[in-house]
């Protein structure tokens, strides 16, 4: 096979998948939010993570990235735990997760994606600034490099976040609602970037809230509502039946059990 | 020469990583400290002070004025050893607090600094009691007390972190809880100390309200050393601490030890607080950290520049405060320092070039003027568009075009006339100048493009579209106009103005109440 090593995928060894999740359960304050997730990401494809509000989409990303502790299960990136693969994984958090009033400009934010490579105590030198600028160009934001980030529109802020992940040149990208509340130009720009990534053999998992565009934008889909409802190629999995399962039933039982668990354990 | 290279390697390393401007200030000030005292010539190795005769009784009015002038000169020329010491000490403190401050504020830990200063009180009390127990009479040894303060402050931070981590009590509540518990404990221990027969606890109170005037050279050396460490750490870890303050989760994902960085930042705050206790007092030291940072935010959007501005404001307000309190010995230095800093804050709030109130008012006024001007031009254009009035409109014509009062219209006309957009045509009313006509066509075109867009894509009724478009046309950028043209296939030359999608006419019937 002529594929680059990073995306080589052996069916017999799912552990070499960009992201493989095994029996993962995650809880906030002892209340489980996602249960028993088993999933292997499709290498070299764009996958949408779809589900209703509170289904645990963001939590899924946060927990595989070790931001939220897992109650059980284990996660591997390209066959190794996350802390050994940080440089190969790019993360685009939700735009609302930071204070955009912060006194830095767009280029400074993008350069943050390189801090790990720059290393402790060193300044952001010219070659690194150059790379950050290239990433901004990729998302069509080079004209705004020196703009303070609060003076950017929501869509432009989202593109800055995207550039911060791109500058890292990772093999797997995890994006949390990059399309939320962005203008048409940004949506177009993000789609172009995703297609470009796919053409380079890279993988992207994107939390997506707009059911209308799932078919159009993504080859694979992961339907999530506290548990994994279905995952696979969009044309097979993104069916009315599965959507009903994802959005219809409130999964009252799981929620109830979760609630019981918080009550059963006394606060210590 | 190998040795020389080794000798200067450290210096080169310092210079390579910029951000050393504040450190150079520290170095310069440290040199000033070593100036010999002019009273006991040359002896600077020991901490000492001189009582300057303060008696003014029996002096005539003239000599009192003379004396006052001399006093001011002594303070300003730094020739008074005591003042010099205090000035340098508090100045350094102000600078290092000013450097740490912005990071603390941006990390949204301003109140944690307050917790730290209050939590240092029981630390001081316990340190005093412990030292008294070990060796009676040694309780007021400064290093011991400051160690106690440090431990107290760190314990306070640890408590808030623990509460945040293990309970669901909200951050503000947990801060208030820890602050009051530690401060209460400290006050209780202080009353115990007062009643110990052996211990002479007088002077311990200075930690609460501060007493900058009692500073000696050794204190300044301590402050200088601490400042240097704080500045170097801030400079080295500036990138990391910025990332921590901006996006902690991303820092964690990238593998930065968030907990360690947070601990370093808090340790810096503790260091500044502890050395500041003596001069400004624990109640006010938080102001040294927060006020300069908040003031500097009005001047710049650039974090390194903001940090330098904050350091400058911190250092200046500390030194001015000390100078003022040296001239008026009845004013406590700590309070004056904070008041000077607050004055700088207020000035920044109004005059700040980035987000000052005046600038915002100015921008708002400019926008309001532009909007008014565009309204007038469009009214002109529309009232003369279809008529053969040769581009002239009377006051009455214009008045009916919008719901503006005669006075508003008059003011707009006067403004536009001054701008050279319209000119008076005597009895025929007013007419657009060449430039005015160009501008009016542009405004009318933008307005109508947007109207058409709304009608076609937003399903807004033609009868209602005017008012919606009214708000938007003023903010349409050239790029947006291009997009509009694309969407509406209005790609003719910019001179083509689509006809209005709704009847243009007097609005008097719509809003008579507005007059």
PDB file of C-alpha atoms in Angstrom, chain B residues 199-389:
ATOM      1  CA  UNK B 199       6.170  38.917  74.123  1.00  0.00           C
ATOM      2  CA  UNK B 200       6.447  42.483  73.032  1.00  0.00           C
ATOM      3  CA  UNK B 201       4.035  42.321  70.160  1.00  0.00           C
ATOM      4  CA  UNK B 202       4.017  45.987  69.329  1.00  0.00           C
ATOM      5  CA  UNK B 203       4.722  46.508  65.646  1.00  0.00           C
ATOM      6  CA  UNK B 204       3.074  43.328  64.505  1.00  0.00           C
ATOM      7  CA  UNK B 205       0.048  45.429  63.603  1.00  0.00           C
ATOM      8  CA  UNK B 206       2.080  47.015  60.842  1.00  0.00           C
ATOM      9  CA  UNK B 207       1.473  43.905  58.794  1.00  0.00           C
ATOM     10  CA  UNK B 208      -2.207  44.753  58.617  1.00  0.00           C
ATOM     11  CA  UNK B 209      -2.013  48.402  57.657  1.00  0.00           C
ATOM     12  CA  UNK B 210       1.596  48.595  56.527  1.00  0.00           C
ATOM     13  CA  UNK B 211       4.274  51.022  57.575  1.00  0.00           C
ATOM     14  CA  UNK B 212       6.498  51.881  54.675  1.00  0.00           C
ATOM     15  CA  UNK B 213       8.384  54.542  56.621  1.00  0.00           C
ATOM     16  CA  UNK B 214       9.971  51.943  58.906  1.00  0.00           C
ATOM     17  CA  UNK B 215      11.690  50.211  56.001  1.00  0.00           C
ATOM     18  CA  UNK B 216      15.454  49.697  56.324  1.00  0.00           C
ATOM     19  CA  UNK B 217      18.133  48.780  53.792  1.00  0.00           C
ATOM     20  CA  UNK B 218      17.880  45.083  54.597  1.00  0.00           C
ATOM     21  CA  UNK B 219      14.175  45.153  53.814  1.00  0.00           C
ATOM     22  CA  UNK B 220      14.912  46.786  50.494  1.00  0.00           C
ATOM     23  CA  UNK B 221      17.471  44.121  49.687  1.00  0.00           C
ATOM     24  CA  UNK B 222      14.857  41.489  50.427  1.00  0.00           C
ATOM     25  CA  UNK B 223      12.349  43.251  48.186  1.00  0.00           C
ATOM     26  CA  UNK B 224      14.959  43.724  45.453  1.00  0.00           C
ATOM     27  CA  UNK B 225      15.926  40.050  45.560  1.00  0.00           C
ATOM     28  CA  UNK B 226      12.333  38.901  45.494  1.00  0.00           C
ATOM     29  CA  UNK B 227      11.485  41.319  42.682  1.00  0.00           C
ATOM     30  CA  UNK B 228      14.370  40.048  40.627  1.00  0.00           C
ATOM     31  CA  UNK B 229      13.265  36.442  41.057  1.00  0.00           C
ATOM     32  CA  UNK B 230       9.662  37.375  40.256  1.00  0.00           C
ATOM     33  CA  UNK B 231      10.629  39.316  37.142  1.00  0.00           C
ATOM     34  CA  UNK B 232      12.964  36.642  35.830  1.00  0.00           C
ATOM     35  CA  UNK B 233      10.351  33.927  36.369  1.00  0.00           C
ATOM     36  CA  UNK B 234       7.668  36.045  34.710  1.00  0.00           C
ATOM     37  CA  UNK B 235       9.959  36.728  31.776  1.00  0.00           C
ATOM     38  CA  UNK B 236      10.931  33.103  31.305  1.00  0.00           C
ATOM     39  CA  UNK B 237       7.440  31.724  31.670  1.00  0.00           C
ATOM     40  CA  UNK B 238       5.579  34.571  30.010  1.00  0.00           C
ATOM     41  CA  UNK B 239       4.491  32.438  27.072  1.00  0.00           C
ATOM     42  CA  UNK B 240       3.384  29.559  29.267  1.00  0.00           C
ATOM     43  CA  UNK B 241       1.523  31.733  31.755  1.00  0.00           C
ATOM     44  CA  UNK B 242      -0.207  33.596  28.921  1.00  0.00           C
ATOM     45  CA  UNK B 243      -1.448  30.327  27.479  1.00  0.00           C
ATOM     46  CA  UNK B 244      -2.593  29.242  30.940  1.00  0.00           C
ATOM     47  CA  UNK B 245      -4.560  32.457  31.392  1.00  0.00           C
ATOM     48  CA  UNK B 246      -6.057  32.423  27.909  1.00  0.00           C
ATOM     49  CA  UNK B 247      -7.028  28.804  27.426  1.00  0.00           C
ATOM     50  CA  UNK B 248      -6.301  26.430  30.264  1.00  0.00           C
ATOM     51  CA  UNK B 249      -7.976  23.444  28.615  1.00  0.00           C
ATOM     52  CA  UNK B 250      -5.955  23.835  25.458  1.00  0.00           C
ATOM     53  CA  UNK B 251      -2.799  24.107  27.552  1.00  0.00           C
ATOM     54  CA  UNK B 252      -3.703  20.825  29.222  1.00  0.00           C
ATOM     55  CA  UNK B 253      -4.440  19.142  25.881  1.00  0.00           C
ATOM     56  CA  UNK B 254      -1.056  20.284  24.617  1.00  0.00           C
ATOM     57  CA  UNK B 255       0.547  18.620  27.608  1.00  0.00           C
ATOM     58  CA  UNK B 256       1.543  21.660  29.651  1.00  0.00           C
ATOM     59  CA  UNK B 257       1.457  20.918  33.373  1.00  0.00           C
ATOM     60  CA  UNK B 258      -1.434  23.239  34.141  1.00  0.00           C
ATOM     61  CA  UNK B 259      -1.371  22.552  37.865  1.00  0.00           C
ATOM     62  CA  UNK B 260       2.331  23.358  38.114  1.00  0.00           C
ATOM     63  CA  UNK B 261       1.973  26.552  36.074  1.00  0.00           C
ATOM     64  CA  UNK B 262      -0.938  27.624  38.216  1.00  0.00           C
ATOM     65  CA  UNK B 263       1.120  26.908  41.316  1.00  0.00           C
ATOM     66  CA  UNK B 264       3.992  28.997  39.926  1.00  0.00           C
ATOM     67  CA  UNK B 265       1.679  31.913  39.222  1.00  0.00           C
ATOM     68  CA  UNK B 266       0.208  31.709  42.691  1.00  0.00           C
ATOM     69  CA  UNK B 267       3.679  31.489  44.209  1.00  0.00           C
ATOM     70  CA  UNK B 268       4.616  34.676  42.390  1.00  0.00           C
ATOM     71  CA  UNK B 269       1.546  36.342  43.856  1.00  0.00           C
ATOM     72  CA  UNK B 270       2.458  35.044  47.316  1.00  0.00           C
ATOM     73  CA  UNK B 271       6.010  36.362  46.931  1.00  0.00           C
ATOM     74  CA  UNK B 272       4.856  39.843  45.958  1.00  0.00           C
ATOM     75  CA  UNK B 273       2.228  39.853  48.672  1.00  0.00           C
ATOM     76  CA  UNK B 274       4.569  38.786  51.416  1.00  0.00           C
ATOM     77  CA  UNK B 275       7.238  41.372  50.675  1.00  0.00           C
ATOM     78  CA  UNK B 276       4.508  43.958  50.267  1.00  0.00           C
ATOM     79  CA  UNK B 277       2.974  43.256  53.659  1.00  0.00           C
ATOM     80  CA  UNK B 278       5.340  45.486  55.569  1.00  0.00           C
ATOM     81  CA  UNK B 279       4.992  48.540  53.400  1.00  0.00           C
ATOM     82  CA  UNK B 280       1.410  48.549  52.172  1.00  0.00           C
ATOM     83  CA  UNK B 281      -0.149  46.116  54.590  1.00  0.00           C
ATOM     84  CA  UNK B 282      -2.146  43.020  53.864  1.00  0.00           C
ATOM     85  CA  UNK B 283      -5.414  44.883  53.386  1.00  0.00           C
ATOM     86  CA  UNK B 284      -4.080  47.007  50.552  1.00  0.00           C
ATOM     87  CA  UNK B 285      -1.391  44.888  48.908  1.00  0.00           C
ATOM     88  CA  UNK B 286      -3.951  43.359  46.572  1.00  0.00           C
ATOM     89  CA  UNK B 287      -4.553  46.824  45.135  1.00  0.00           C
ATOM     90  CA  UNK B 288      -0.897  46.936  44.031  1.00  0.00           C
ATOM     91  CA  UNK B 289      -1.451  43.764  42.035  1.00  0.00           C
ATOM     92  CA  UNK B 290      -4.814  44.536  40.511  1.00  0.00           C
ATOM     93  CA  UNK B 291      -5.126  48.302  40.032  1.00  0.00           C
ATOM     94  CA  UNK B 292      -2.101  48.873  37.728  1.00  0.00           C
ATOM     95  CA  UNK B 293      -3.102  45.880  35.597  1.00  0.00           C
ATOM     96  CA  UNK B 294      -6.660  47.129  35.273  1.00  0.00           C
ATOM     97  CA  UNK B 295      -5.449  50.651  34.467  1.00  0.00           C
ATOM     98  CA  UNK B 296      -2.997  49.439  31.820  1.00  0.00           C
ATOM     99  CA  UNK B 297      -5.768  47.492  30.066  1.00  0.00           C
ATOM    100  CA  UNK B 298      -7.266  50.800  28.902  1.00  0.00           C
ATOM    101  CA  UNK B 299      -4.122  51.648  26.962  1.00  0.00           C
ATOM    102  CA  UNK B 300      -3.238  48.575  24.934  1.00  0.00           C
ATOM    103  CA  UNK B 301      -4.404  45.263  23.499  1.00  0.00           C
ATOM    104  CA  UNK B 302      -0.882  43.880  23.437  1.00  0.00           C
ATOM    105  CA  UNK B 303       0.004  41.741  26.427  1.00  0.00           C
ATOM    106  CA  UNK B 304       3.771  42.369  26.692  1.00  0.00           C
ATOM    107  CA  UNK B 305       3.152  46.103  26.307  1.00  0.00           C
ATOM    108  CA  UNK B 306       0.326  45.895  28.783  1.00  0.00           C
ATOM    109  CA  UNK B 307       2.643  44.233  31.277  1.00  0.00           C
ATOM    110  CA  UNK B 308       5.267  46.940  30.868  1.00  0.00           C
ATOM    111  CA  UNK B 309       2.634  49.665  31.221  1.00  0.00           C
ATOM    112  CA  UNK B 310       1.301  47.973  34.319  1.00  0.00           C
ATOM    113  CA  UNK B 311       4.811  47.760  35.783  1.00  0.00           C
ATOM    114  CA  UNK B 312       5.336  51.456  35.066  1.00  0.00           C
ATOM    115  CA  UNK B 313       2.037  52.437  36.644  1.00  0.00           C
ATOM    116  CA  UNK B 314       2.725  50.211  39.656  1.00  0.00           C
ATOM    117  CA  UNK B 315       6.252  51.536  40.173  1.00  0.00           C
ATOM    118  CA  UNK B 316       5.268  55.164  39.656  1.00  0.00           C
ATOM    119  CA  UNK B 317       2.265  55.082  41.943  1.00  0.00           C
ATOM    120  CA  UNK B 318       4.321  53.423  44.671  1.00  0.00           C
ATOM    121  CA  UNK B 319       7.072  56.011  44.431  1.00  0.00           C
ATOM    122  CA  UNK B 320       4.740  58.993  44.180  1.00  0.00           C
ATOM    123  CA  UNK B 321       2.790  57.614  47.114  1.00  0.00           C
ATOM    124  CA  UNK B 322       5.924  57.357  49.238  1.00  0.00           C
ATOM    125  CA  UNK B 323       7.062  60.831  48.244  1.00  0.00           C
ATOM    126  CA  UNK B 324       3.721  62.314  49.203  1.00  0.00           C
ATOM    127  CA  UNK B 325       3.651  60.529  52.519  1.00  0.00           C
ATOM    128  CA  UNK B 326       7.234  61.645  53.211  1.00  0.00           C
ATOM    129  CA  UNK B 327       6.073  65.229  52.816  1.00  0.00           C
ATOM    130  CA  UNK B 328       2.970  64.674  54.913  1.00  0.00           C
ATOM    131  CA  UNK B 329       4.153  62.206  57.535  1.00  0.00           C
ATOM    132  CA  UNK B 330       0.678  61.866  58.980  1.00  0.00           C
ATOM    133  CA  UNK B 331      -0.551  60.144  55.810  1.00  0.00           C
ATOM    134  CA  UNK B 332       0.168  56.404  55.836  1.00  0.00           C
ATOM    135  CA  UNK B 333       2.287  55.489  52.819  1.00  0.00           C
ATOM    136  CA  UNK B 334       0.317  52.344  51.985  1.00  0.00           C
ATOM    137  CA  UNK B 335      -2.950  54.221  51.697  1.00  0.00           C
ATOM    138  CA  UNK B 336      -1.415  57.033  49.652  1.00  0.00           C
ATOM    139  CA  UNK B 337       0.191  54.522  47.265  1.00  0.00           C
ATOM    140  CA  UNK B 338      -3.143  52.871  46.667  1.00  0.00           C
ATOM    141  CA  UNK B 339      -4.864  56.238  46.225  1.00  0.00           C
ATOM    142  CA  UNK B 340      -2.268  57.379  43.694  1.00  0.00           C
ATOM    143  CA  UNK B 341      -2.695  54.099  41.824  1.00  0.00           C
ATOM    144  CA  UNK B 342      -6.453  54.558  41.871  1.00  0.00           C
ATOM    145  CA  UNK B 343      -6.059  58.081  40.510  1.00  0.00           C
ATOM    146  CA  UNK B 344      -4.002  56.643  37.654  1.00  0.00           C
ATOM    147  CA  UNK B 345      -6.715  54.083  37.119  1.00  0.00           C
ATOM    148  CA  UNK B 346      -9.398  56.764  36.868  1.00  0.00           C
ATOM    149  CA  UNK B 347      -7.286  58.805  34.471  1.00  0.00           C
ATOM    150  CA  UNK B 348      -6.676  55.691  32.340  1.00  0.00           C
ATOM    151  CA  UNK B 349     -10.354  54.873  32.408  1.00  0.00           C
ATOM    152  CA  UNK B 350     -11.188  58.203  30.797  1.00  0.00           C
ATOM    153  CA  UNK B 351      -8.154  58.868  28.635  1.00  0.00           C
ATOM    154  CA  UNK B 352      -7.071  55.310  27.744  1.00  0.00           C
ATOM    155  CA  UNK B 353      -6.299  55.120  24.030  1.00  0.00           C
ATOM    156  CA  UNK B 354      -7.752  51.659  23.563  1.00  0.00           C
ATOM    157  CA  UNK B 355     -10.841  51.409  25.657  1.00  0.00           C
ATOM    158  CA  UNK B 356     -10.995  54.676  27.546  1.00  0.00           C
ATOM    159  CA  UNK B 357     -14.425  56.171  28.097  1.00  0.00           C
ATOM    160  CA  UNK B 358     -13.628  59.344  26.163  1.00  0.00           C
ATOM    161  CA  UNK B 359     -12.416  57.397  23.165  1.00  0.00           C
ATOM    162  CA  UNK B 360     -15.567  55.333  23.176  1.00  0.00           C
ATOM    163  CA  UNK B 361     -17.718  58.440  23.429  1.00  0.00           C
ATOM    164  CA  UNK B 362     -15.780  59.991  20.587  1.00  0.00           C
ATOM    165  CA  UNK B 363     -16.208  56.904  18.403  1.00  0.00           C
ATOM    166  CA  UNK B 364     -19.880  56.785  19.216  1.00  0.00           C
ATOM    167  CA  UNK B 365     -20.323  60.433  18.341  1.00  0.00           C
ATOM    168  CA  UNK B 366     -18.489  59.966  15.093  1.00  0.00           C
ATOM    169  CA  UNK B 367     -20.706  57.061  14.162  1.00  0.00           C
ATOM    170  CA  UNK B 368     -23.850  59.004  15.094  1.00  0.00           C
ATOM    171  CA  UNK B 369     -22.672  61.872  12.907  1.00  0.00           C
ATOM    172  CA  UNK B 370     -21.986  59.607   9.988  1.00  0.00           C
ATOM    173  CA  UNK B 371     -25.368  57.949  10.321  1.00  0.00           C
ATOM    174  CA  UNK B 372     -27.080  61.342  10.462  1.00  0.00           C
ATOM    175  CA  UNK B 373     -25.138  62.540   7.453  1.00  0.00           C
ATOM    176  CA  UNK B 374     -26.038  59.457   5.446  1.00  0.00           C
ATOM    177  CA  UNK B 375     -29.689  59.827   6.369  1.00  0.00           C
ATOM    178  CA  UNK B 376     -29.645  63.393   5.142  1.00  0.00           C
ATOM    179  CA  UNK B 377     -27.933  62.528   1.890  1.00  0.00           C
ATOM    180  CA  UNK B 378     -30.361  59.740   1.157  1.00  0.00           C
ATOM    181  CA  UNK B 379     -33.298  62.024   1.940  1.00  0.00           C
ATOM    182  CA  UNK B 380     -31.834  64.518  -0.525  1.00  0.00           C
ATOM    183  CA  UNK B 381     -31.342  61.888  -3.152  1.00  0.00           C
ATOM    184  CA  UNK B 382     -34.787  60.405  -2.807  1.00  0.00           C
ATOM    185  CA  UNK B 383     -36.628  63.690  -2.695  1.00  0.00           C
ATOM    186  CA  UNK B 384     -34.932  64.882  -5.853  1.00  0.00           C
ATOM    187  CA  UNK B 385     -34.676  61.572  -7.677  1.00  0.00           C
ATOM    188  CA  UNK B 386     -37.823  61.702  -9.777  1.00  0.00           C
ATOM    189  CA  UNK B 387     -38.597  65.352  -9.839  1.00  0.00           C
ATOM    190  CA  UNK B 388     -37.303  67.980 -12.146  1.00  0.00           C
ATOM    191  CA  UNK B 389     -36.238  70.126  -9.241  1.00  0.00           C
TER     192      UNK B 389
END
